[in-house]
CSV table of C-alpha atoms in Angstrom, one decimal:
chain,number,residue,atom,x,y,z
A,1,MET,CA,-5.6,-17.8,-3.9
A,2,ARG,CA,-6.2,-21.2,-5.5
A,3,SER,CA,-3.0,-22.7,-4.1
A,4,PRO,CA,-3.2,-23.9,-0.5
A,5,ALA,CA,0.3,-25.3,-1.0
A,6,LEU,CA,1.6,-21.9,0.0
A,7,LEU,CA,-0.1,-22.1,3.4
A,8,ARG,CA,1.5,-25.5,3.9
A,9,GLN,CA,4.9,-23.8,3.8
A,10,VAL,CA,5.6,-23.1,7.4
A,11,GLY,CA,7.5,-19.9,6.9
A,12,PHE,CA,4.9,-18.3,4.6
A,13,ARG,CA,2.1,-19.4,6.8
A,14,ARG,CA,3.6,-17.7,9.9
A,15,PHE,CA,4.3,-14.6,7.8
A,16,PHE,CA,0.8,-14.5,6.5
A,17,ILE,CA,-0.8,-14.9,10.0
A,18,GLY,CA,1.4,-12.2,11.4
A,19,GLN,CA,0.6,-9.8,8.6
A,20,SER,CA,-3.1,-10.5,8.7
A,21,VAL,CA,-3.2,-9.7,12.4
A,22,SER,CA,-1.1,-6.6,12.0
A,23,LEU,CA,-3.4,-5.4,9.2
A,24,LEU,CA,-6.4,-5.9,11.4
A,25,GLY,CA,-4.8,-3.9,14.1
A,26,ASP,CA,-4.0,-1.1,11.7
A,27,GLN,CA,-7.8,-0.7,11.0
A,28,PHE,CA,-8.4,-0.1,14.7
A,29,ALA,CA,-5.8,2.7,14.6
A,30,VAL,CA,-7.5,4.4,11.6
A,31,LEU,CA,-10.4,5.3,13.9
A,32,ALA,CA,-8.8,5.2,17.3
A,33,VAL,CA,-5.9,7.6,16.8
A,34,PRO,CA,-7.8,10.6,15.4
A,35,LEU,CA,-10.7,10.0,17.8
A,36,ALA,CA,-8.2,9.9,20.7
A,37,ALA,CA,-7.0,13.3,19.6
A,38,ILE,CA,-10.5,14.8,19.2
A,39,LEU,CA,-12.3,13.3,22.1
A,40,THR,CA,-9.6,12.9,24.7
A,41,VAL,CA,-7.3,15.9,24.2
A,42,GLY,CA,-9.7,18.2,22.3
A,43,ALA,CA,-7.9,18.5,19.0
A,44,GLY,CA,-9.5,20.5,16.2
A,45,ALA,CA,-9.4,20.1,12.4
A,46,THR,CA,-5.9,21.7,12.1
A,47,GLN,CA,-4.5,19.5,14.8
A,48,VAL,CA,-5.9,16.4,13.3
A,49,GLY,CA,-4.4,17.4,10.0
A,50,VAL,CA,-1.0,17.8,11.6
A,51,LEU,CA,-1.4,14.4,13.2
A,52,THR,CA,-2.1,12.8,9.8
A,53,ALA,CA,0.9,14.7,8.3
A,54,ALA,CA,3.1,13.4,11.2
A,55,GLY,CA,2.4,9.9,10.2
A,56,VAL,CA,3.0,10.4,6.5
A,57,ALA,CA,6.1,12.6,6.7
A,58,PRO,CA,8.6,9.8,7.4
A,59,SER,CA,7.6,8.1,4.1
A,60,LEU,CA,8.6,11.2,2.2
A,61,LEU,CA,11.7,12.0,4.3
A,62,LEU,CA,13.3,8.6,5.0
A,63,SER,CA,12.3,6.0,2.4
A,64,VAL,CA,15.3,6.4,0.1
A,65,TRP,CA,17.7,6.7,3.0
A,66,ALA,CA,16.2,3.7,4.8
A,67,GLY,CA,16.5,1.6,1.6
A,68,ALA,CA,20.2,2.4,1.3
A,69,TRP,CA,20.8,1.6,5.0
A,70,ILE,CA,19.0,-1.7,4.7
A,71,ASP,CA,20.8,-2.7,1.5
A,72,ARG,CA,24.1,-1.8,3.1
A,73,HIS,CA,23.6,-3.7,6.4
A,74,GLY,CA,21.2,-6.6,5.3
A,75,HIS,CA,19.3,-8.5,8.1
A,76,ARG,CA,16.0,-7.4,6.6
A,77,ARG,CA,13.9,-9.8,8.7
A,78,VAL,CA,15.6,-8.4,11.9
A,79,VAL,CA,14.8,-4.8,10.7
A,80,MET,CA,11.1,-5.8,10.3
A,81,LEU,CA,11.1,-7.5,13.7
A,82,VAL,CA,12.6,-4.4,15.4
A,83,ALA,CA,10.1,-2.2,13.6
A,84,ASP,CA,7.1,-4.4,14.8
A,85,PHE,CA,8.1,-4.3,18.4
A,86,SER,CA,9.0,-0.6,18.3
A,87,ARG,CA,5.6,0.2,16.8
A,88,ALA,CA,4.0,-1.9,19.5
A,89,ALA,CA,5.8,0.0,22.3
A,90,ALA,CA,5.1,3.4,20.7
A,91,VAL,CA,1.3,2.8,20.4
A,92,LEU,CA,1.1,1.2,23.8
A,93,SER,CA,2.4,4.4,25.3
A,94,ILE,CA,-1.0,6.1,24.4
A,95,PRO,CA,-3.3,3.9,26.6
A,96,ILE,CA,-0.7,4.0,29.4
A,97,ALA,CA,-0.5,7.8,29.4
A,98,TYR,CA,-4.3,7.9,29.2
A,99,ALA,CA,-4.7,5.6,32.2
A,100,PHE,CA,-2.5,8.0,34.3
A,101,GLY,CA,-4.3,11.1,33.0
A,102,GLY,CA,-1.2,12.3,31.1
A,103,LEU,CA,-2.1,11.9,27.4
A,104,THR,CA,-1.2,15.0,25.4
A,105,LEU,CA,-1.5,16.1,21.8
A,106,ILE,CA,2.4,16.3,21.6
A,107,GLN,CA,2.6,12.7,22.6
A,108,LEU,CA,0.1,11.7,19.8
A,109,TYR,CA,2.2,13.7,17.3
A,110,LEU,CA,5.4,11.9,18.5
A,111,VAL,CA,3.8,8.5,18.4
A,112,ALA,CA,2.4,9.1,14.9
A,113,PHE,CA,5.8,10.1,13.7
A,114,LEU,CA,7.6,7.2,15.3
A,115,VAL,CA,5.1,4.7,13.9
A,116,GLY,CA,5.6,6.3,10.5
A,117,VAL,CA,9.4,6.0,10.8
A,118,PHE,CA,9.2,2.3,11.6
A,119,ASP,CA,6.5,1.8,8.9
A,120,VAL,CA,9.1,3.0,6.4
A,121,PHE,CA,11.8,0.5,7.6
A,122,PHE,CA,9.2,-2.3,7.7
A,123,GLY,CA,7.8,-1.5,4.3
A,124,VAL,CA,11.1,-1.0,2.5
A,125,ALA,CA,12.4,-4.4,3.8
A,126,TYR,CA,9.1,-6.2,3.2
A,127,GLN,CA,9.4,-7.3,-0.4
A,128,ALA,CA,12.9,-8.7,0.0
A,129,VAL,CA,11.8,-10.9,2.9
A,130,LEU,CA,8.7,-12.1,1.0
A,131,ILE,CA,10.7,-12.9,-2.1
A,132,SER,CA,13.1,-14.9,0.1
A,133,MET,CA,10.3,-17.1,1.4
A,134,VAL,CA,8.7,-18.1,-1.9
A,135,ARG,CA,9.8,-19.1,-5.4
A,136,ARG,CA,9.5,-16.5,-8.1
A,137,ASP,CA,6.7,-18.4,-9.8
A,138,GLN,CA,4.8,-18.3,-6.5
A,139,TYR,CA,5.1,-14.6,-6.0
A,140,VAL,CA,1.8,-13.7,-7.6
A,141,ALA,CA,-0.1,-16.3,-5.5
A,142,ALA,CA,1.7,-15.2,-2.3
A,143,SER,CA,0.8,-11.5,-3.0
A,144,SER,CA,-2.7,-12.5,-3.7
A,145,TRP,CA,-3.1,-14.2,-0.4
A,146,LEU,CA,-1.7,-11.2,1.4
A,147,ARG,CA,-3.9,-8.7,-0.6
A,148,GLY,CA,-6.9,-10.8,0.1
A,149,SER,CA,-6.2,-10.7,3.8
A,150,GLU,CA,-5.8,-6.9,3.5
A,151,ALA,CA,-9.2,-6.6,1.9
A,152,VAL,CA,-10.9,-8.7,4.5
A,153,THR,CA,-9.3,-7.0,7.5
A,154,GLN,CA,-10.2,-3.6,6.1
A,155,THR,CA,-13.8,-4.6,6.0
A,156,VAL,CA,-13.9,-6.3,9.4
A,157,GLY,CA,-11.4,-4.1,11.1
A,158,LEU,CA,-13.2,-0.8,10.6
A,159,THR,CA,-16.4,-2.2,12.0
A,160,LEU,CA,-14.8,-4.0,14.9
A,161,GLY,CA,-12.6,-0.9,15.6
A,162,GLY,CA,-15.7,1.2,15.8
A,163,VAL,CA,-17.2,-1.2,18.4
A,164,LEU,CA,-14.0,-1.2,20.4
A,165,VAL,CA,-13.8,2.6,20.5
A,166,SER,CA,-17.4,2.8,21.6
A,167,VAL,CA,-17.0,0.3,24.4
A,168,LEU,CA,-13.5,0.9,25.6
A,169,THR,CA,-12.7,4.5,24.5
A,170,ALA,CA,-10.3,5.3,21.7
A,171,PRO,CA,-7.0,5.3,23.7
A,172,VAL,CA,-7.8,1.9,25.3
A,173,ALA,CA,-8.8,0.4,21.9
A,174,LEU,CA,-5.2,1.1,20.8
A,175,VAL,CA,-4.1,-1.7,23.1
A,176,PHE,CA,-5.3,-4.1,20.4
A,177,ASN,CA,-3.3,-2.2,17.7
A,178,ALA,CA,-0.2,-2.5,19.9
A,179,ALA,CA,-0.9,-6.2,20.4
A,180,SER,CA,-1.2,-6.8,16.7
A,181,PHE,CA,2.3,-5.4,16.1
A,182,ALA,CA,3.6,-7.7,18.8
A,183,ILE,CA,1.9,-10.7,17.3
A,184,SER,CA,3.3,-9.9,13.9
A,185,GLY,CA,6.8,-9.6,15.4
A,186,ALA,CA,6.4,-12.9,17.2
A,187,GLN,CA,5.6,-14.6,13.9
A,188,LEU,CA,8.6,-13.0,12.2
A,189,ALA,CA,10.8,-14.2,15.0
A,190,ARG,CA,9.7,-17.8,14.1
A,191,ILE,CA,10.8,-17.7,10.4
A,192,HIS,CA,14.3,-17.7,9.1
A,193,PRO,CA,14.3,-17.1,5.3
A,194,ALA,CA,17.5,-17.3,3.3
A,195,GLU,CA,17.5,-13.6,2.5
A,196,PRO,CA,20.2,-11.9,0.5
A,197,GLY,CA,23.2,-10.3,2.2
A,198,SER,CA,24.3,-6.7,2.2
A,199,ALA,CA,24.9,-4.6,-0.9
A,200,LYS,CA,27.5,-5.7,-3.4
A,201,SER,CA,29.9,-3.5,-5.1
A,202,ALA,CA,28.1,-4.1,-8.4
A,203,HIS,CA,25.5,-1.5,-7.5
A,204,GLY,CA,27.4,0.6,-5.0
A,205,GLN,CA,26.2,1.5,-1.5
A,206,GLY,CA,25.1,5.1,-2.1
A,207,VAL,CA,21.8,6.6,-1.0
A,208,GLY,CA,21.1,7.8,-4.6
A,209,GLU,CA,22.0,4.5,-6.3
A,210,GLY,CA,18.4,3.3,-6.3
A,211,LEU,CA,17.2,6.5,-8.0
A,212,ARG,CA,20.1,6.2,-10.6
A,213,TRP,CA,19.2,2.6,-11.2
A,214,VAL,CA,15.6,3.5,-11.9
A,215,TYR,CA,16.6,6.3,-14.1
A,216,ARG,CA,18.9,4.1,-16.2
A,217,SER,CA,16.1,1.6,-16.8
A,218,ALA,CA,13.6,2.5,-19.5
A,219,LEU,CA,11.2,0.0,-18.1
A,220,MET,CA,11.5,1.2,-14.5
A,221,ARG,CA,11.1,4.9,-15.5
A,222,ALA,CA,7.9,4.1,-17.3
A,223,VAL,CA,6.6,2.0,-14.4
A,224,LEU,CA,7.4,4.6,-11.8
A,225,THR,CA,5.9,7.5,-13.8
A,226,SER,CA,2.8,5.4,-14.5
A,227,SER,CA,2.3,4.5,-10.8
A,228,GLY,CA,3.0,8.0,-9.7
A,229,LEU,CA,0.4,9.5,-12.1
A,230,THR,CA,-2.1,6.9,-11.1
A,231,ASN,CA,-1.7,7.6,-7.4
A,232,LEU,CA,-1.9,11.3,-8.1
A,233,ALA,CA,-5.2,10.7,-10.0
A,234,VAL,CA,-6.7,8.4,-7.3
A,235,PHE,CA,-6.1,10.9,-4.5
A,236,MET,CA,-7.4,13.8,-6.6
A,237,SER,CA,-10.7,11.9,-6.8
A,238,THR,CA,-10.6,10.6,-3.2
A,239,GLY,CA,-10.3,14.1,-1.8
A,240,VAL,CA,-13.5,15.3,-3.4
A,241,LEU,CA,-15.6,12.1,-3.9
A,242,THR,CA,-17.5,12.3,-0.6
A,243,LEU,CA,-18.3,16.0,-1.1
A,244,TYR,CA,-19.4,15.2,-4.7
A,245,ALA,CA,-21.7,12.4,-3.5
A,246,ILE,CA,-23.4,14.6,-0.9
A,247,ARG,CA,-23.6,18.0,-2.8
A,248,THR,CA,-24.0,16.9,-6.4
A,249,LEU,CA,-25.6,13.5,-6.2
A,250,HIS,CA,-27.5,14.2,-2.9
A,251,LEU,CA,-26.8,10.8,-1.5
A,252,THR,CA,-27.3,9.9,2.2
A,253,PRO,CA,-24.3,8.8,4.3
A,254,THR,CA,-25.6,5.3,4.3
A,255,ALA,CA,-25.8,5.2,0.6
A,256,ILE,CA,-22.3,6.6,0.3
A,257,GLY,CA,-21.0,3.9,2.7
A,258,VAL,CA,-22.6,1.1,0.8
A,259,ALA,CA,-21.3,2.4,-2.5
A,260,LEU,CA,-17.8,2.8,-1.3
A,261,GLY,CA,-18.0,-0.6,0.4
A,262,ALA,CA,-18.1,-2.2,-3.0
A,263,GLY,CA,-14.4,-1.4,-3.2
A,264,ALA,CA,-13.6,-3.8,-0.3
A,265,VAL,CA,-15.5,-6.5,-2.1
A,266,GLY,CA,-13.7,-5.7,-5.3
A,267,ALA,CA,-10.3,-5.8,-3.6
A,268,PHE,CA,-11.0,-9.3,-2.2
A,269,ILE,CA,-12.2,-10.6,-5.6
A,270,GLY,CA,-9.2,-9.0,-7.3
A,271,ALA,CA,-6.9,-10.9,-4.9
A,272,ALA,CA,-8.8,-14.1,-5.3
A,273,THR,CA,-8.6,-14.0,-9.1
A,274,CYS,CA,-5.2,-12.5,-9.8
A,275,ALA,CA,-3.2,-15.7,-10.1
A,276,ARG,CA,-5.7,-17.2,-12.5
A,277,VAL,CA,-5.9,-14.0,-14.6
A,278,GLU,CA,-2.1,-13.8,-14.7
A,279,THR,CA,-1.9,-17.4,-15.9
A,280,ARG,CA,-4.3,-16.5,-18.8
A,281,LEU,CA,-2.9,-13.1,-19.8
A,282,GLY,CA,0.7,-13.2,-18.8
A,283,LEU,CA,2.3,-10.9,-16.2
A,284,GLY,CA,3.0,-8.0,-18.5
A,285,ARG,CA,-0.4,-8.0,-20.2
A,286,LEU,CA,-2.0,-8.2,-16.7
A,287,LEU,CA,-0.2,-5.0,-15.6
A,288,ALA,CA,-1.0,-3.2,-18.9
A,289,PHE,CA,-4.7,-4.3,-18.8
A,290,SER,CA,-5.2,-3.4,-15.1
A,291,SER,CA,-3.3,-0.2,-15.3
A,292,LEU,CA,-5.7,1.1,-18.0
A,293,ILE,CA,-9.0,-0.3,-16.5
A,294,TYR,CA,-8.1,0.9,-13.0
A,295,PRO,CA,-8.3,4.6,-13.8
A,296,ALA,CA,-11.2,3.9,-16.3
A,297,GLY,CA,-13.2,2.9,-13.2
A,298,LEU,CA,-12.8,6.4,-12.0
A,299,LEU,CA,-14.8,7.6,-15.0
A,300,PHE,CA,-17.9,6.1,-13.3
A,301,TYR,CA,-17.7,8.9,-10.7
A,302,PRO,CA,-18.4,11.9,-12.9
A,303,ALA,CA,-20.8,9.7,-15.0
A,304,ALA,CA,-23.1,9.2,-11.9
A,305,ARG,CA,-26.5,10.9,-12.4
A,306,GLY,CA,-30.2,10.4,-11.9
A,307,PRO,CA,-32.1,9.0,-8.9
A,308,ALA,CA,-30.2,8.2,-5.7
A,309,LEU,CA,-30.3,4.4,-6.4
A,310,LEU,CA,-28.9,4.8,-9.9
A,311,ALA,CA,-26.3,7.3,-8.8
A,312,ALA,CA,-25.1,5.1,-5.9
A,313,SER,CA,-25.0,2.0,-8.1
A,314,THR,CA,-22.8,3.9,-10.6
A,315,LEU,CA,-20.4,4.9,-7.8
A,316,ALA,CA,-20.4,1.3,-6.5
A,317,ALA,CA,-19.6,0.0,-10.0
A,318,GLY,CA,-16.7,2.4,-10.4
A,319,GLU,CA,-15.4,1.5,-6.9
A,320,PHE,CA,-15.7,-2.2,-7.6
A,321,ILE,CA,-13.9,-2.1,-11.0
A,322,ALA,CA,-11.2,0.2,-9.7
A,323,ALA,CA,-10.6,-2.0,-6.7
A,324,VAL,CA,-10.4,-5.3,-8.6
A,325,THR,CA,-7.9,-3.9,-11.1
A,326,ALA,CA,-5.9,-1.9,-8.6
A,327,VAL,CA,-5.1,-5.1,-6.8
A,328,TRP,CA,-4.2,-6.8,-10.0
A,329,ALA,CA,-1.9,-3.9,-11.0
A,330,ASP,CA,-0.3,-3.8,-7.5
A,331,ILE,CA,0.4,-7.5,-7.5
A,332,ALA,CA,1.7,-7.4,-11.1
A,333,LEU,CA,3.9,-4.4,-10.3
A,334,GLY,CA,5.3,-6.1,-7.2
A,335,THR,CA,6.1,-9.2,-9.2
A,336,ILE,CA,7.9,-7.2,-11.9
A,337,LEU,CA,10.0,-5.4,-9.3
A,338,ALA,CA,10.8,-8.8,-7.8
A,339,ILE,CA,11.9,-10.0,-11.2
A,340,GLU,CA,13.8,-7.0,-12.5
A,341,VAL,CA,15.5,-5.6,-9.4
A,342,ALA,CA,18.7,-7.2,-8.2
A,343,ASP,CA,18.7,-8.3,-4.5
A,344,ASP,CA,21.6,-5.9,-3.5
A,345,ILE,CA,19.6,-2.8,-4.6
A,346,ARG,CA,16.1,-4.0,-3.9
A,347,SER,CA,15.4,-1.9,-0.8
A,348,ARG,CA,16.8,1.3,-2.3
A,349,VAL,CA,14.5,0.8,-5.4
A,350,ASN,CA,11.6,0.1,-3.1
A,351,GLY,CA,12.5,3.3,-1.2
A,352,VAL,CA,12.3,5.3,-4.5
A,353,PHE,CA,8.9,3.9,-5.4
A,354,ARG,CA,7.6,4.5,-1.9
A,355,THR,CA,8.8,8.1,-1.9
A,356,ILE,CA,7.2,8.9,-5.2
A,357,ASN,CA,3.9,7.0,-4.6
A,358,GLN,CA,3.5,8.3,-1.1
A,359,GLY,CA,4.6,11.8,-2.0
A,360,VAL,CA,2.1,12.4,-4.7
A,361,ARG,CA,-0.9,11.5,-2.5
A,362,PRO,CA,-1.1,14.7,-0.4
A,363,ILE,CA,-0.4,16.6,-3.6
A,364,GLY,CA,-3.2,14.9,-5.3
A,365,ALA,CA,-5.6,15.5,-2.4
A,366,VAL,CA,-4.8,19.2,-2.4
A,367,ALA,CA,-4.9,19.5,-6.2
A,368,GLY,CA,-8.3,17.7,-6.4
A,369,GLY,CA,-9.8,20.2,-3.9
A,370,LEU,CA,-8.4,23.2,-5.7
A,371,LEU,CA,-9.5,21.9,-9.1
A,372,ALA,CA,-13.0,21.2,-7.8
A,373,THR,CA,-13.2,24.8,-6.5
A,374,TRP,CA,-12.1,26.1,-9.8
A,375,ILE,CA,-14.0,24.0,-12.3
A,376,GLY,CA,-16.6,22.1,-10.2
A,377,LEU,CA,-16.7,18.7,-8.5
A,378,ARG,CA,-17.8,16.6,-11.5
A,379,SER,CA,-15.2,18.2,-13.8
A,380,ALA,CA,-12.5,17.7,-11.3
A,381,LEU,CA,-13.3,14.0,-11.1
A,382,LEU,CA,-13.3,13.7,-14.8
A,383,CYS,CA,-9.8,15.3,-14.9
A,384,SER,CA,-8.5,12.9,-12.3
A,385,ALA,CA,-9.7,10.0,-14.3
A,386,LEU,CA,-8.0,11.3,-17.5
A,387,ILE,CA,-4.7,11.8,-15.6
A,388,GLY,CA,-5.0,8.2,-14.4
A,389,LEU,CA,-5.6,7.0,-18.0
A,390,LEU,CA,-2.5,8.9,-19.1
A,391,GLY,CA,-0.5,7.1,-16.4
A,392,GLY,CA,-1.9,3.8,-17.4
A,393,SER,CA,-1.0,4.3,-21.1
A,394,LEU,CA,2.7,4.7,-20.2
A,395,ILE,CA,2.7,0.9,-19.4
A,396,LEU,CA,1.8,0.0,-23.0
A,397,ARG,CA,5.4,-1.0,-24.0
A,398,LYS,CA,6.6,-4.1,-25.8
A,399,GLN,CA,9.0,-4.8,-23.0
A,400,VAL,CA,6.1,-4.9,-20.5
A,401,LEU,CA,3.6,-6.8,-22.7
A,402,SER,CA,6.1,-9.6,-23.3
A,403,MET,CA,6.9,-10.2,-19.6
A,404,LYS,CA,6.3,-13.5,-17.9
A,405,SER,CA,6.2,-14.3,-14.2
A,406,ASN,CA,9.1,-16.8,-14.3
A,407,PRO,CA,11.8,-15.2,-16.4
A,408,PRO,CA,15.6,-15.5,-16.1
A,409,SER,CA,17.4,-13.8,-13.2
A,410,PRO,CA,17.5,-10.0,-12.9
A,411,LYS,CA,19.9,-8.1,-15.2
A,412,THR,CA,21.5,-4.7,-15.2
A,413,PRO,CA,18.8,-2.3,-16.5
A,414,THR,CA,18.9,-1.4,-20.2
A,415,THR,CA,18.5,2.1,-21.5
A,416,ASP,CA,16.6,3.4,-24.5
């Protein structure tokens, strides 16, 4: 965040603007899509759950295949460009159908699934395009700018989205979400990074090659297992945290909102400080430190007790610590993947990571609820924190601790 030189690079500046606008539009959709289902077509709890699942399913079903397809054919910026305009068209169909009185729950399901499909292609190609725009020693700073933008848009976007839904109705508010995708696509159309070509024979062209590459690398196995366990733990706690705050801590909705809002502040501070902390600690130590402190922040949840102010402050402290270190860990992990993964297999490896990290989230949410029913809310939150700490401990390897952000070019993965 300290380096304005990045924003003086025309390509990165256009990419940053496009992604910031797109992230802002995404926050409108977080409120507007389920509200369109509930208020406009009369969806119930089950239908809203199916709508959420329709958006998540493509990440589980298509990420590995999409990575192989992109590595085989190349043209990653074009893939992202098509994904942006396709998402814009899909979302825009909702207010158009609403204007003509024809919006149905089936259409909302279909749009959620299609947006999810194009999210997969966009997300799998994203890292390769970002890497092609900046030097490797700038990757931490570039990721920090983008994560800082994400933190700001999450805070502003949810509030602004609520206002737009109230004033315009939920379907009409989605016009702004569609426009944000179009603006992102327009910015992508104006950049021309020297991205890598299609897959080389060194790593084959198979769909399963990314998974085999990860399996053959002792480092990547540890990193993927660690991030998977951490995601599982976080969603175990997320699924029951609000219920715990209301039933066990007896907090008001306002107090809960303020406490959880500390996470947005923490995410911004994490993005703003990541480059400086990485310079002090080194890339590997940053990942190891943040991977342990991140789930340690979850320990604040079951530790919350006492009067409402004290309990809410304890939750806020946990949210803040977890958010700061989550951003550090995410940026450090992305940088390590940028360093260790060869260009001709990058999208397939990204697909593997996306499949695992997205796949454990609904499992974690369900497991957290079942565990809370079995052993109680506070105990379930404690278990989730301990699982997260287990995941973080897997990063404590000499190979990780010695990593720097500007090493030699990627090599074929080494085995134990």
